[in-house]
Structures are given as C-alpha cells and as structure tokens.
Amino acid sequence: MGYAMVMGEALVDLLEAELDGERVYRQAIGGAPLNVAVGVARLGGEARYAGTLGDDTLGDRIAGFLRETGVGDRGVRRVPVPTTLAVTTFEGAEPTFTFYGEPPSYALLAPADLDPAEVAGAAVLYAGSICLLRRPFLDAARAAWAVPGPLRVFDPNVRPTLLPGAAAVTALRDLAEEFFATADLVKLSAADAATLYGEPDPAAAAAHIRSLGAATVVVTDGARGAHLATADGAVTLPAPKVDAVDATGAGDSVMAALISRLLSEGGPTTPGHVDFALSVAGLVCERRGGATAMPTPADLAARWGVR
C-alpha cells in the first residue's frame, strides 16, 4: 500500500450552534482537503498533506491536529498571515460557508514548496477545492498534477459564496475541466454539478465529465446516494438511512473512503468502493464537525457491521 498526497486548504470552521438558548459558533478544524487527508489516515491509509498554515494559534492547532491524526506534514509550510475562518450556517444538516481572511492562509503554497520526488512517489494525488481559485496555490497544483506516476483524483468542491457572478462560475468551470480532462477519478456533488453546468441530474453530469476525459466519475447526491460512471457502465447506489445532524465533511469523507480503497486495492473505482464510501459518509453525517467526525474501521464496524 502506498500513500496519498493531499494538496489543498486547511482552515478553521466556526460552526453555528446553540448553547443555553443563545446562538454560538463552535471552532472545528476543517477545509475539504484536510478533511480528506484525516479521513484517509483514520481509515488506515497513509496520507501526506501539502499546504500552508497561518503562523498564529489556530495554525498551531491545525498543525498539532495533523500530527495527532497521523497525517504526514513534511509538505506543510507556515506563512505570516492569520488563519482563514469559515463561518458555517445550516439549513437542517446542510452547511453554507462564508470565508474570512485576506490573503487566505491556505492558498500560499508555491511550486517551489513542493518536493517532486514525494509527489512522484505517491500512489494517489488529490487536488481540488477552493484553494485552486487563488495563486500561487493553483500553480503548485498544476505543477504536481503534471508529475507522472500517481493516480490523480479531483474534487471541485464548489462554494457558491466565492463565485460572485456568472463570469466567476465560467472561470471555475474552465479550471475544473482542465483537471477533469486528465483525472483518474473525479468526485463532486450534485450541487456542484448544478452550479457548474445547471445540470441537476447526476447521471447526465457524470456522463458529461467522462466525455471530457475523466476515467471515473462519482456524483454524490445526499440522502439519495451516489452515481458512479466508468468505462464499463454506470450505476446509482443508495445511501444508508441515517439521522443526519451535520453534513459538514460528508462529501470529503466519500473522497477519503474512495482514496483509501485505491490505496489498498488499486483502481478502478468499483460499486463496492462507492458503497463503502457512502457508509463512511452516513456515519459522518451522524456526528458534528468536519475532520473530527472522520471514522475509523472500528467505528464503521460498530455502526454498520463488517464492510
């Protein structure tokens, strides 16, 4: 089993909650790529993280959390800016994010910060999410993506609050399609597909992204499950029934679970891999928080039995 190199943002979520009848905001370490790295490690895979952290107390907490969860941090760079905050509000269990901090602490990784040998030695390379909207991180992601060797997995992780108009959506779609074209696996949500393409049907969105060059596409659709499209055909798999309290990090846990299966079994992604990923996401939805909600195999066995 090799390791996964995960590139992207780490930040602090401020999660809307109630305490003694008052609205409060609870700190939680997050950022989609960091959630993915932690999820892979919690599931027993080796994950290495490459990104930038602020040089403040919150950055120290993120760095400590990476070490505690066993995520490799050789690719971490500390930068002299405050840690970005994501204020998170909810409609039911579904989160909406508003980001604070300029320049964003998570987007300052440059190509020169990468170790090409570490990228090339990875079994899986993950890139994606909101860090791609900013330089120099985009340049670093492109440089890593061009290194031959790893399976390349991508998640656009669209955040509409960062897209101020139609031109911004078009720019993000063009950028995402650049990565789709050479990806071994693309994971996105039905909401992502609706924003990028105005396409609410997961099957149609997956077929379109495969036509751009992606080998395998998984489109998650909340409680309705996920659609898998490969060269061998397409199938929609149901999600387990859960009492969801917080969907923060659910999509990231799907990606983490898919990567863990790629590390242990290799590619391509199968319906069994997606079924496993949906069981991981179901358990995450029953917990509060993002990275801290990522389960272990023991957690999954206790909730679902052996999977």
Short mmCIF file of N, CA and C in Angstrom, two decimals, residues 185-296:
data_model
loop_
_atom_site.label_atom_id
_atom_site.label_comp_id
_atom_site.label_asym_id
_atom_site.label_seq_id
_atom_site.Cartn_x
_atom_site.Cartn_y
_atom_site.Cartn_z
N LEU A 185 -9.97 9.86 -11.31
CA LEU A 185 -11.23 9.85 -10.56
C LEU A 185 -11.64 11.29 -10.27
N VAL A 186 -12.88 11.62 -10.58
CA VAL A 186 -13.48 12.89 -10.19
C VAL A 186 -14.62 12.58 -9.24
N LYS A 187 -14.65 13.28 -8.10
CA LYS A 187 -15.77 13.20 -7.17
C LYS A 187 -16.34 14.60 -7.04
N LEU A 188 -17.64 14.74 -7.19
CA LEU A 188 -18.30 16.02 -6.98
C LEU A 188 -19.71 15.75 -6.50
N SER A 189 -20.36 16.79 -5.99
CA SER A 189 -21.73 16.65 -5.52
C SER A 189 -22.70 17.07 -6.62
N ALA A 190 -23.96 16.65 -6.47
CA ALA A 190 -24.98 17.10 -7.41
C ALA A 190 -25.12 18.62 -7.37
N ALA A 191 -24.94 19.21 -6.18
CA ALA A 191 -24.99 20.68 -6.08
C ALA A 191 -23.84 21.31 -6.85
N ASP A 192 -22.64 20.72 -6.79
CA ASP A 192 -21.52 21.20 -7.59
C ASP A 192 -21.87 21.18 -9.08
N ALA A 193 -22.43 20.05 -9.52
CA ALA A 193 -22.78 19.91 -10.94
C ALA A 193 -23.83 20.93 -11.35
N ALA A 194 -24.79 21.20 -10.47
CA ALA A 194 -25.82 22.18 -10.79
C ALA A 194 -25.23 23.57 -10.94
N THR A 195 -24.25 23.91 -10.08
CA THR A 195 -23.61 25.22 -10.18
C THR A 195 -22.77 25.33 -11.44
N LEU A 196 -21.99 24.30 -11.74
CA LEU A 196 -21.08 24.37 -12.88
C LEU A 196 -21.80 24.26 -14.22
N TYR A 197 -22.84 23.41 -14.28
CA TYR A 197 -23.46 23.10 -15.56
C TYR A 197 -24.97 23.36 -15.62
N GLY A 198 -25.56 23.78 -14.51
CA GLY A 198 -27.01 23.89 -14.49
C GLY A 198 -27.67 22.55 -14.68
N GLU A 199 -26.98 21.48 -14.28
CA GLU A 199 -27.44 20.12 -14.55
C GLU A 199 -27.77 19.42 -13.24
N PRO A 200 -29.07 19.24 -12.93
CA PRO A 200 -29.44 18.62 -11.67
C PRO A 200 -29.37 17.10 -11.67
N ASP A 201 -29.21 16.48 -12.85
CA ASP A 201 -29.21 15.02 -12.95
C ASP A 201 -27.79 14.49 -12.79
N PRO A 202 -27.48 13.74 -11.71
CA PRO A 202 -26.12 13.23 -11.50
C PRO A 202 -25.62 12.38 -12.66
N ALA A 203 -26.50 11.57 -13.25
CA ALA A 203 -26.07 10.69 -14.35
C ALA A 203 -25.62 11.51 -15.56
N ALA A 204 -26.39 12.55 -15.89
CA ALA A 204 -26.02 13.39 -17.03
C ALA A 204 -24.72 14.14 -16.76
N ALA A 205 -24.57 14.65 -15.54
CA ALA A 205 -23.34 15.36 -15.19
C ALA A 205 -22.14 14.43 -15.26
N ALA A 206 -22.28 13.21 -14.74
CA ALA A 206 -21.16 12.26 -14.77
C ALA A 206 -20.79 11.90 -16.20
N ALA A 207 -21.79 11.68 -17.05
CA ALA A 207 -21.50 11.34 -18.44
C ALA A 207 -20.77 12.48 -19.14
N HIS A 208 -21.18 13.70 -18.86
CA HIS A 208 -20.51 14.84 -19.49
C HIS A 208 -19.05 14.94 -19.03
N ILE A 209 -18.81 14.78 -17.75
CA ILE A 209 -17.43 14.91 -17.25
C ILE A 209 -16.56 13.77 -17.79
N ARG A 210 -17.14 12.58 -17.93
CA ARG A 210 -16.37 11.49 -18.55
C ARG A 210 -16.05 11.82 -20.00
N SER A 211 -16.95 12.49 -20.69
CA SER A 211 -16.69 12.83 -22.09
C SER A 211 -15.54 13.82 -22.23
N LEU A 212 -15.23 14.54 -21.14
CA LEU A 212 -14.11 15.48 -21.16
C LEU A 212 -12.77 14.79 -20.96
N GLY A 213 -12.79 13.52 -20.50
CA GLY A 213 -11.55 12.77 -20.33
C GLY A 213 -11.41 12.05 -19.02
N ALA A 214 -12.21 12.37 -18.01
CA ALA A 214 -12.10 11.70 -16.72
C ALA A 214 -12.40 10.22 -16.86
N ALA A 215 -11.57 9.37 -16.23
CA ALA A 215 -11.76 7.93 -16.35
C ALA A 215 -12.97 7.45 -15.56
N THR A 216 -13.12 7.96 -14.35
CA THR A 216 -14.21 7.56 -13.46
C THR A 216 -14.78 8.80 -12.80
N VAL A 217 -16.11 8.85 -12.66
CA VAL A 217 -16.77 9.99 -12.03
C VAL A 217 -17.77 9.46 -11.00
N VAL A 218 -17.72 10.04 -9.81
CA VAL A 218 -18.70 9.76 -8.76
C VAL A 218 -19.39 11.07 -8.42
N VAL A 219 -20.72 11.08 -8.54
CA VAL A 219 -21.51 12.25 -8.19
C VAL A 219 -22.37 11.89 -6.98
N THR A 220 -22.10 12.53 -5.85
CA THR A 220 -22.89 12.27 -4.65
C THR A 220 -24.16 13.11 -4.67
N ASP A 221 -25.20 12.57 -4.05
CA ASP A 221 -26.49 13.26 -4.09
C ASP A 221 -27.21 13.13 -2.75
N GLY A 222 -26.46 13.43 -1.68
CA GLY A 222 -27.04 13.45 -0.35
C GLY A 222 -27.69 12.13 0.03
N ALA A 223 -28.89 12.21 0.60
CA ALA A 223 -29.59 11.02 1.07
C ALA A 223 -29.99 10.09 -0.07
N ARG A 224 -29.92 10.57 -1.32
CA ARG A 224 -30.27 9.73 -2.47
C ARG A 224 -29.13 8.83 -2.90
N GLY A 225 -27.93 9.01 -2.34
CA GLY A 225 -26.82 8.12 -2.66
C GLY A 225 -25.82 8.74 -3.60
N ALA A 226 -25.32 7.95 -4.55
CA ALA A 226 -24.28 8.43 -5.46
C ALA A 226 -24.38 7.70 -6.78
N HIS A 227 -23.95 8.39 -7.83
CA HIS A 227 -23.93 7.82 -9.18
C HIS A 227 -22.47 7.60 -9.57
N LEU A 228 -22.17 6.40 -10.04
CA LEU A 228 -20.82 6.03 -10.48
C LEU A 228 -20.84 5.80 -11.98
N ALA A 229 -19.92 6.46 -12.70
CA ALA A 229 -19.79 6.27 -14.14
C ALA A 229 -18.36 5.90 -14.47
N THR A 230 -18.17 4.78 -15.19
CA THR A 230 -16.86 4.30 -15.60
C THR A 230 -16.93 3.87 -17.06
N ALA A 231 -15.80 3.41 -17.57
CA ALA A 231 -15.77 2.90 -18.94
C ALA A 231 -16.63 1.66 -19.09
N ASP A 232 -16.89 0.95 -17.98
CA ASP A 232 -17.69 -0.28 -18.02
C ASP A 232 -19.17 -0.04 -17.86
N GLY A 233 -19.59 1.20 -17.63
CA GLY A 233 -21.00 1.49 -17.46
C GLY A 233 -21.25 2.40 -16.29
N ALA A 234 -22.51 2.53 -15.92
CA ALA A 234 -22.90 3.46 -14.87
C ALA A 234 -23.93 2.79 -13.96
N VAL A 235 -23.92 3.21 -12.69
CA VAL A 235 -24.84 2.66 -11.72
C VAL A 235 -25.09 3.70 -10.64
N THR A 236 -26.30 3.72 -10.09
CA THR A 236 -26.62 4.57 -8.96
C THR A 236 -26.77 3.71 -7.73
N LEU A 237 -26.09 4.08 -6.66
CA LEU A 237 -26.11 3.30 -5.43
C LEU A 237 -26.81 4.08 -4.33
N PRO A 238 -27.65 3.41 -3.53
CA PRO A 238 -28.39 4.11 -2.48
C PRO A 238 -27.51 4.41 -1.28
N ALA A 239 -27.84 5.48 -0.57
CA ALA A 239 -27.15 5.81 0.69
C ALA A 239 -27.84 5.08 1.83
N PRO A 240 -27.09 4.74 2.87
CA PRO A 240 -27.74 4.15 4.05
C PRO A 240 -28.63 5.18 4.73
N LYS A 241 -29.65 4.72 5.40
CA LYS A 241 -30.55 5.63 6.10
C LYS A 241 -29.92 6.03 7.44
N VAL A 242 -29.82 7.33 7.66
CA VAL A 242 -29.21 7.84 8.89
C VAL A 242 -30.03 9.00 9.42
N ASP A 243 -29.81 9.32 10.68
CA ASP A 243 -30.39 10.52 11.28
C ASP A 243 -29.32 11.61 11.23
N ALA A 244 -29.29 12.35 10.14
CA ALA A 244 -28.22 13.33 9.92
C ALA A 244 -28.38 14.53 10.84
N VAL A 245 -27.26 14.92 11.46
CA VAL A 245 -27.25 16.13 12.29
C VAL A 245 -26.32 17.18 11.73
N ASP A 246 -25.33 16.77 10.90
CA ASP A 246 -24.35 17.72 10.38
C ASP A 246 -23.68 17.08 9.18
N ALA A 247 -23.92 17.64 7.99
CA ALA A 247 -23.34 17.09 6.78
C ALA A 247 -21.97 17.68 6.45
N THR A 248 -21.42 18.52 7.36
CA THR A 248 -20.09 19.09 7.13
C THR A 248 -19.07 17.97 6.99
N GLY A 249 -18.36 17.94 5.89
CA GLY A 249 -17.33 16.93 5.68
C GLY A 249 -17.84 15.63 5.10
N ALA A 250 -19.15 15.50 4.84
CA ALA A 250 -19.67 14.24 4.32
C ALA A 250 -19.09 13.92 2.94
N GLY A 251 -19.10 14.92 2.05
CA GLY A 251 -18.52 14.70 0.73
C GLY A 251 -17.03 14.41 0.79
N ASP A 252 -16.34 15.07 1.71
CA ASP A 252 -14.91 14.83 1.88
C ASP A 252 -14.66 13.40 2.37
N SER A 253 -15.56 12.90 3.21
CA SER A 253 -15.39 11.53 3.70
C SER A 253 -15.59 10.52 2.59
N VAL A 254 -16.47 10.84 1.61
CA VAL A 254 -16.62 9.97 0.45
C VAL A 254 -15.29 9.89 -0.31
N MET A 255 -14.69 11.05 -0.54
CA MET A 255 -13.41 11.07 -1.24
C MET A 255 -12.35 10.32 -0.45
N ALA A 256 -12.30 10.53 0.87
CA ALA A 256 -11.32 9.83 1.70
C ALA A 256 -11.50 8.32 1.60
N ALA A 257 -12.74 7.87 1.64
CA ALA A 257 -13.00 6.44 1.57
C ALA A 257 -12.62 5.87 0.20
N LEU A 258 -12.93 6.61 -0.87
CA LEU A 258 -12.54 6.15 -2.21
C LEU A 258 -11.02 6.07 -2.34
N ILE A 259 -10.32 7.08 -1.81
CA ILE A 259 -8.85 7.05 -1.85
C ILE A 259 -8.32 5.88 -1.04
N SER A 260 -8.91 5.62 0.13
CA SER A 260 -8.43 4.50 0.95
C SER A 260 -8.55 3.19 0.21
N ARG A 261 -9.62 3.03 -0.59
CA ARG A 261 -9.78 1.81 -1.38
C ARG A 261 -8.79 1.78 -2.54
N LEU A 262 -8.52 2.94 -3.15
CA LEU A 262 -7.50 2.96 -4.20
C LEU A 262 -6.13 2.57 -3.65
N LEU A 263 -5.84 3.03 -2.42
CA LEU A 263 -4.56 2.67 -1.81
C LEU A 263 -4.47 1.19 -1.49
N SER A 264 -5.55 0.60 -1.01
CA SER A 264 -5.50 -0.80 -0.58
C SER A 264 -5.74 -1.79 -1.70
N GLU A 265 -6.54 -1.38 -2.72
CA GLU A 265 -6.94 -2.32 -3.76
C GLU A 265 -6.55 -1.88 -5.16
N GLY A 266 -6.13 -0.64 -5.33
CA GLY A 266 -5.84 -0.12 -6.65
C GLY A 266 -7.12 0.27 -7.38
N GLY A 267 -6.94 0.74 -8.61
CA GLY A 267 -8.10 1.17 -9.39
C GLY A 267 -8.55 0.09 -10.33
N PRO A 268 -9.65 0.31 -11.04
CA PRO A 268 -10.51 1.49 -10.98
C PRO A 268 -11.49 1.43 -9.81
N THR A 269 -12.16 2.56 -9.56
CA THR A 269 -13.19 2.61 -8.54
C THR A 269 -14.38 1.74 -8.95
N THR A 270 -14.87 0.95 -7.99
CA THR A 270 -15.94 0.00 -8.25
C THR A 270 -17.21 0.38 -7.48
N PRO A 271 -18.35 -0.25 -7.82
CA PRO A 271 -19.55 -0.03 -6.99
C PRO A 271 -19.33 -0.38 -5.53
N GLY A 272 -18.52 -1.41 -5.26
CA GLY A 272 -18.23 -1.75 -3.87
C GLY A 272 -17.49 -0.64 -3.15
N HIS A 273 -16.57 0.03 -3.85
CA HIS A 273 -15.86 1.16 -3.25
C HIS A 273 -16.84 2.29 -2.91
N VAL A 274 -17.77 2.56 -3.82
CA VAL A 274 -18.73 3.64 -3.59
C VAL A 274 -19.68 3.28 -2.45
N ASP A 275 -20.11 2.03 -2.39
CA ASP A 275 -20.97 1.60 -1.29
C ASP A 275 -20.27 1.79 0.04
N PHE A 276 -18.99 1.42 0.10
CA PHE A 276 -18.21 1.63 1.31
C PHE A 276 -18.13 3.12 1.64
N ALA A 277 -17.88 3.95 0.64
CA ALA A 277 -17.77 5.39 0.86
C ALA A 277 -19.07 5.98 1.39
N LEU A 278 -20.19 5.51 0.90
CA LEU A 278 -21.48 6.02 1.39
C LEU A 278 -21.73 5.61 2.84
N SER A 279 -21.23 4.45 3.24
CA SER A 279 -21.37 4.06 4.65
C SER A 279 -20.51 4.95 5.54
N VAL A 280 -19.34 5.34 5.05
CA VAL A 280 -18.49 6.26 5.80
C VAL A 280 -19.19 7.62 5.93
N ALA A 281 -19.73 8.12 4.83
CA ALA A 281 -20.39 9.42 4.85
C ALA A 281 -21.63 9.41 5.75
N GLY A 282 -22.36 8.30 5.75
CA GLY A 282 -23.52 8.21 6.61
C GLY A 282 -23.17 8.36 8.08
N LEU A 283 -22.06 7.73 8.47
CA LEU A 283 -21.63 7.86 9.86
C LEU A 283 -21.16 9.28 10.17
N VAL A 284 -20.46 9.91 9.23
CA VAL A 284 -20.02 11.29 9.41
C VAL A 284 -21.22 12.22 9.61
N CYS A 285 -22.30 11.99 8.87
CA CYS A 285 -23.49 12.84 8.99
C CYS A 285 -24.17 12.71 10.36
N GLU A 286 -23.91 11.63 11.04
CA GLU A 286 -24.49 11.44 12.37
C GLU A 286 -23.65 12.08 13.47
N ARG A 287 -22.53 12.71 13.08
CA ARG A 287 -21.64 13.36 14.03
C ARG A 287 -21.52 14.83 13.69
N ARG A 288 -21.07 15.62 14.65
CA ARG A 288 -20.86 17.04 14.40
C ARG A 288 -19.39 17.30 14.11
N GLY A 289 -19.16 18.28 13.20
CA GLY A 289 -17.78 18.65 12.87
C GLY A 289 -17.37 18.08 11.54
N GLY A 290 -16.21 18.51 11.05
CA GLY A 290 -15.69 18.04 9.78
C GLY A 290 -14.63 16.98 9.98
N ALA A 291 -13.38 17.41 10.14
CA ALA A 291 -12.27 16.47 10.28
C ALA A 291 -12.44 15.57 11.50
N THR A 292 -12.94 16.11 12.59
CA THR A 292 -13.06 15.31 13.82
C THR A 292 -14.14 14.25 13.71
N ALA A 293 -15.01 14.35 12.72
CA ALA A 293 -16.08 13.36 12.54
C ALA A 293 -15.63 12.16 11.72
N MET A 294 -14.44 12.21 11.12
CA MET A 294 -14.00 11.12 10.27
C MET A 294 -13.84 9.83 11.07
N PRO A 295 -14.43 8.72 10.61
CA PRO A 295 -14.44 7.50 11.40
C PRO A 295 -13.24 6.58 11.17
N THR A 296 -13.07 5.66 12.08
CA THR A 296 -12.09 4.59 11.97
C THR A 296 -12.80 3.31 11.52
#
